[in-house]
Coordinates of C-alpha atoms and ligand atoms in Angstrom, one line a residue:
X262 CA 0.0 0.0 0.0
X263 CA 1.4 3.4 -0.9
X264 CA 0.8 6.7 0.8
X265 CA -0.7 9.2 -1.5
X266 CA 1.6 12.1 -2.0
X267 CA 1.1 14.9 0.4
X268 CA -0.6 18.0 -1.0
X269 CA 1.2 21.2 -0.2
X270 CA -0.8 23.7 1.8
X271 CA -1.1 27.4 0.9
X272 CA -2.5 30.4 2.7
X273 CA -4.8 32.8 0.7
X274 CA -5.4 36.4 1.9
X275 CA -9.0 37.7 1.9
X276 CA -9.6 41.2 2.8
X277 CA -12.7 42.4 4.9
X278 CA -13.8 45.8 6.2
X279 CA -11.0 48.4 6.2
X280 CA -8.0 46.4 7.3
X281 CA -9.0 42.9 8.4
X282 CA -7.2 39.8 6.9
X283 CA -9.1 36.6 6.7
X284 CA -6.9 33.7 6.1
X285 CA -7.8 30.6 3.9
X286 CA -5.6 27.7 4.3
X287 CA -6.0 25.2 1.4
X288 CA -4.6 22.2 -0.5
X289 CA -6.1 23.2 -3.8
X290 CA -9.4 21.3 -3.1
X291 CA -10.3 21.9 0.5
X292 CA -10.0 25.0 2.7
X293 CA -10.2 26.2 6.2
X294 CA -10.8 29.8 7.1
X295 CA -9.4 31.7 10.1
X296 CA -11.5 34.4 11.6
X297 CA -14.2 35.0 8.9
X298 CA -15.4 38.4 10.1
X299 CA -17.4 38.6 6.8
X300 CA -18.8 35.8 4.7
X301 CA -18.7 37.5 1.2
X302 CA -14.9 37.8 0.8
X303 CA -14.6 34.0 1.8
X304 CA -17.4 33.0 -0.5
X305 CA -15.6 34.9 -3.4
X306 CA -12.2 33.3 -2.6
X307 CA -13.6 29.8 -2.4
X308 CA -15.4 30.3 -5.7
X309 CA -12.5 31.9 -7.4
X310 CA -10.1 29.1 -6.5
X311 CA -12.8 26.3 -6.7
X312 CA -12.3 25.4 -3.0
X313 CA -14.6 23.5 -0.6
X314 CA -14.8 24.8 3.0
X315 CA -14.1 22.1 5.5
X316 CA -13.5 24.0 8.8
X317 CA -13.8 27.4 10.5
X318 CA -11.1 28.4 12.9
X319 CA -11.7 31.3 15.4
X320 CA -9.2 33.1 17.7
X321 CA -11.6 35.3 19.8
X322 CA -15.1 36.6 20.1
X323 CA -15.0 40.1 18.4
X324 CA -17.5 40.7 15.6
X325 CA -15.0 41.5 13.0
X326 CA -13.5 38.0 13.5
X327 CA -16.8 35.8 13.8
X328 CA -19.5 37.9 11.9
X329 CA -19.4 35.8 8.8
X330 CA -19.8 32.4 10.6
X331 CA -23.6 32.1 10.5
X332 CA -23.7 32.8 6.7
X333 CA -20.8 30.4 6.0
X334 CA -22.6 27.6 8.1
X335 CA -25.8 28.1 6.1
X336 CA -23.9 27.1 3.0
X337 CA -21.3 24.7 4.5
X338 CA -21.9 22.1 7.3
X339 CA -18.5 22.3 8.9
X340 CA -17.0 22.2 12.4
X341 CA -16.2 25.5 14.1
X342 CA -13.0 25.4 16.2
X343 CA -12.6 28.2 18.7
X344 CA -11.7 29.3 22.3
X345 CA -13.2 27.3 25.1
X346 CA -13.8 30.4 27.2
X347 CA -14.6 33.4 24.9
X348 CA -18.4 33.0 24.8
X349 CA -18.8 32.2 21.1
X350 CA -22.1 30.3 20.6
X351 CA -21.1 28.9 17.1
X352 CA -18.0 27.0 18.5
X353 CA -18.5 23.2 18.2
X354 CA -14.8 22.2 19.0
X355 CA -13.8 24.2 22.1
X356 CA -10.0 24.6 22.6
X357 CA -7.4 25.7 25.0
X358 CA -3.8 25.6 25.8
X359 CA -1.9 22.5 24.5
X360 CA -4.8 21.1 22.5
X361 CA -3.8 19.6 19.2
X362 CA -6.2 19.4 16.3
X363 CA -6.1 18.0 12.8
X364 CA -8.1 20.3 10.5
X365 CA -10.7 18.2 8.7
X366 CA -10.3 18.0 5.0
X367 CA -6.7 19.3 4.8
X368 CA -3.5 17.8 6.0
X369 CA -2.9 20.3 8.7
X370 CA -2.0 19.8 12.3
X371 CA -2.2 22.7 14.7
X372 CA -1.4 23.3 18.3
X373 CA -3.4 25.7 20.4
X374 CA -2.0 28.4 22.7
X375 CA -3.9 30.4 25.3
X376 CA -3.0 34.1 24.6
X377 CA -5.2 36.2 26.9
X378 CA -5.0 40.0 27.0
X379 CA -6.9 41.4 24.0
X380 CA -9.8 39.2 25.2
X381 CA -9.6 36.8 28.1
X382 CA -10.4 33.7 26.1
X383 CA -8.2 34.6 23.1
X384 CA -6.3 31.5 21.5
X385 CA -3.7 31.2 18.7
X386 CA -3.0 28.3 16.3
X387 CA 0.5 27.1 15.5
X388 CA 1.6 24.9 12.8
X389 CA 4.9 23.4 13.9
X390 CA 6.0 21.5 10.6
X391 CA 9.8 22.0 10.2
X392 CA 10.2 24.5 7.4
X393 CA 6.6 25.6 7.4
X394 CA 5.9 27.0 10.9
X395 CA 2.8 29.2 10.8
X396 CA 1.1 31.3 13.6
X397 CA -2.5 32.5 13.4
X398 CA -2.6 35.0 16.3
X399 CA -5.7 37.0 15.7
X400 CA -5.4 40.3 17.6
X401 CA -2.6 39.4 19.9
X402 CA 0.7 40.1 18.0
X403 CA 0.6 42.5 15.0
X404 CA 3.2 43.6 12.7
X405 CA 5.4 45.8 14.9
X406 CA 2.6 46.0 17.5
X407 CA 0.1 44.1 19.6
X408 CA -3.7 44.2 20.3
X409 CA -5.4 46.5 22.7
X410 CA -6.0 45.2 26.2
X411 CA -9.9 45.2 26.1
X412 CA -10.3 42.4 28.7
X413 CA -7.0 41.3 30.0
X414 CA -4.2 42.8 32.2
X415 CA -0.8 44.0 31.0
X416 CA 0.8 41.1 32.7
X417 CA -1.4 38.6 30.8
X418 CA -0.7 40.2 27.5
X419 CA 3.1 40.5 28.2
X420 CA 3.0 36.6 29.0
X421 CA 1.1 35.9 25.9
X422 CA 3.4 37.7 23.7
X423 CA 6.5 36.1 25.5
X424 CA 5.0 32.7 24.7
X425 CA 4.7 33.7 20.9
X426 CA 8.2 35.1 20.9
X427 CA 9.5 31.7 21.9
X428 CA 8.4 30.2 18.5
X429 CA 11.2 29.6 15.9
X430 CA 12.3 32.8 14.3
X431 CA 11.3 31.7 10.9
X432 CA 7.6 31.2 12.0
X433 CA 5.3 33.1 9.7
X434 CA 3.0 35.4 11.6
X435 CA -0.5 35.6 10.2
X436 CA -2.2 38.3 12.3
X437 CA -5.7 39.7 11.5
X438 CA -5.1 43.3 10.7
X439 CA -2.9 45.5 8.5
X440 CA -1.8 48.0 11.2
X441 CA 2.0 47.6 10.5
X442 CA 2.8 51.1 9.2
X443 CA 1.0 52.8 12.0
X444 CA 2.8 50.5 14.5
X445 CA 6.1 51.2 12.9
X446 CA 5.7 54.9 13.4
X447 CA 5.2 54.3 17.1
X448 CA 8.2 51.8 17.2
X449 CA 10.5 54.3 15.6
X450 CA 9.5 56.9 18.0
X451 CA 10.3 54.7 21.1
X452 CA 13.4 53.1 19.6
X453 CA 14.8 55.5 17.2
X454 CA 18.3 54.0 16.8
X455 CA 17.1 50.5 15.7
X456 CA 18.6 50.0 12.2
X457 CA 16.5 46.8 11.6
X458 CA 13.4 48.7 12.4
X459 CA 14.4 51.5 10.0
X460 CA 15.0 49.0 7.2
X461 CA 11.5 47.4 8.0
X462 CA 9.8 50.8 8.0
X463 CA 11.2 51.4 4.5
X464 CA 10.5 48.0 3.0
X465 CA 6.9 47.7 4.5
X466 CA 6.3 51.3 3.5
X467 CA 7.1 50.3 -0.1
X468 CA 4.9 47.3 0.1
X469 CA 1.9 49.4 1.3
X470 CA 2.6 52.0 -1.5
X471 CA 2.3 49.1 -3.9
X472 CA -0.9 48.0 -2.3
X473 CA 0.8 44.7 -1.0
X474 CA 0.2 43.3 2.6
X475 CA 3.1 43.5 5.0
X476 CA 1.6 40.3 6.6
X477 CA 2.8 37.6 7.1
X478 CA 5.9 38.8 9.0
X479 CA 8.1 36.4 11.0
X480 CA 8.7 35.9 14.7
X481 CA 12.4 36.8 14.0
X482 CA 11.5 40.1 12.6
X483 CA 9.0 40.9 15.3
X484 CA 11.7 40.1 18.0
X485 CA 14.1 42.5 16.2
X486 CA 11.5 45.3 15.6
X487 CA 8.4 45.1 17.8
X488 CA 8.5 47.2 20.8
X489 CA 6.0 45.0 22.5
X490 CA 8.6 42.2 22.5
X491 CA 11.5 44.5 23.2
X492 CA 10.2 46.7 26.1
X493 CA 13.2 45.5 28.2
X494 CA 15.6 47.3 25.9
X495 CA 17.4 50.2 27.5
X496 CA 16.6 52.6 24.7
X497 CA 12.8 51.9 25.0
X498 CA 12.9 52.2 28.8
X499 CA 14.7 55.5 28.3
X500 CA 12.0 56.8 25.9
X501 CA 9.3 56.0 28.3
X502 CA 11.1 57.7 31.2
X503 CA 11.9 60.7 29.1
X504 CA 8.2 61.0 28.1
X505 CA 7.4 61.1 31.8
X506 CA 5.5 57.8 31.4
X507 CA 7.6 55.6 33.6
X508 CA 9.7 55.8 36.7
X509 CA 13.3 54.7 36.4
X510 CA 13.7 51.1 37.8
X511 CA 10.1 50.1 37.2
X512 CA 9.2 46.4 36.6
X513 CA 9.0 44.8 33.4
X514 CA 5.1 44.6 33.6
X515 CA 4.9 48.2 34.4
X516 CA 7.2 49.1 31.5
X517 CA 4.9 47.0 29.1
X518 CA 1.8 48.6 30.6
X519 CA 3.3 52.1 30.1
X520 CA 4.2 51.3 26.5
X521 CA 0.8 50.0 25.7
X522 CA -0.8 52.9 27.3
X523 CA 1.4 55.3 25.3
X524 CA 0.5 53.6 22.1
X525 CA -3.3 54.0 22.8
X526 CA -2.9 57.8 22.4
X527 CA 0.0 58.0 20.0
Ligands
LIG841 ZN1 -10.3 41.8 18.4

């Protein structure tokens, strides 16, 4: 008996609203969607690529991530994977830290991480295949930024981001919004002497000018440029102190909280 050749998986980008990315993971025949805030862009992408929807994956309960679920379920009878504790009625496969799933229809194994902060029940999905590590992190880690703390504490969000930072550097980061350029302006204001950051601002600026997404980025690039993974850096602490937003000698969590607070009004 021979094993059928493994079909390579790809990730398609569907746009929704002003700046949401909906991710469609497919093998050329079947597809799973991550965070379908709207059904129409997913329907259009499935039709354009002649794909069959076999699963829905959700990261958290916000409407711009789940709004399209009922309409998709009207058309496709598929399981809905999602956080165990984020109050989403449509979830049929509740998940939490350490759970491992095989996405129906496509050859995709994912591990689940709890990443509270933006919402309390927020989860992320990680594909750990060597050479094809992917992270679907919703509104937790963004290109050069992180999600707002609507429900969780700064300590929870700092821990969640730290957990993501421990993934391999080459892991592709599929976050749910195109906020990168705005985040990079803040990052450069708090860490003006970071050369990797300056280079990223230039290349991502060129991408957006050409109407290209800046996402996915990588964990390695985020670790080198994202202030919410770098708040222990002396230059960032200095910026916070100079801005009168932090006392010298403050704890790491206080530093993270002050940085997040500053970005809210930047
Ligand atoms: Zn959200």
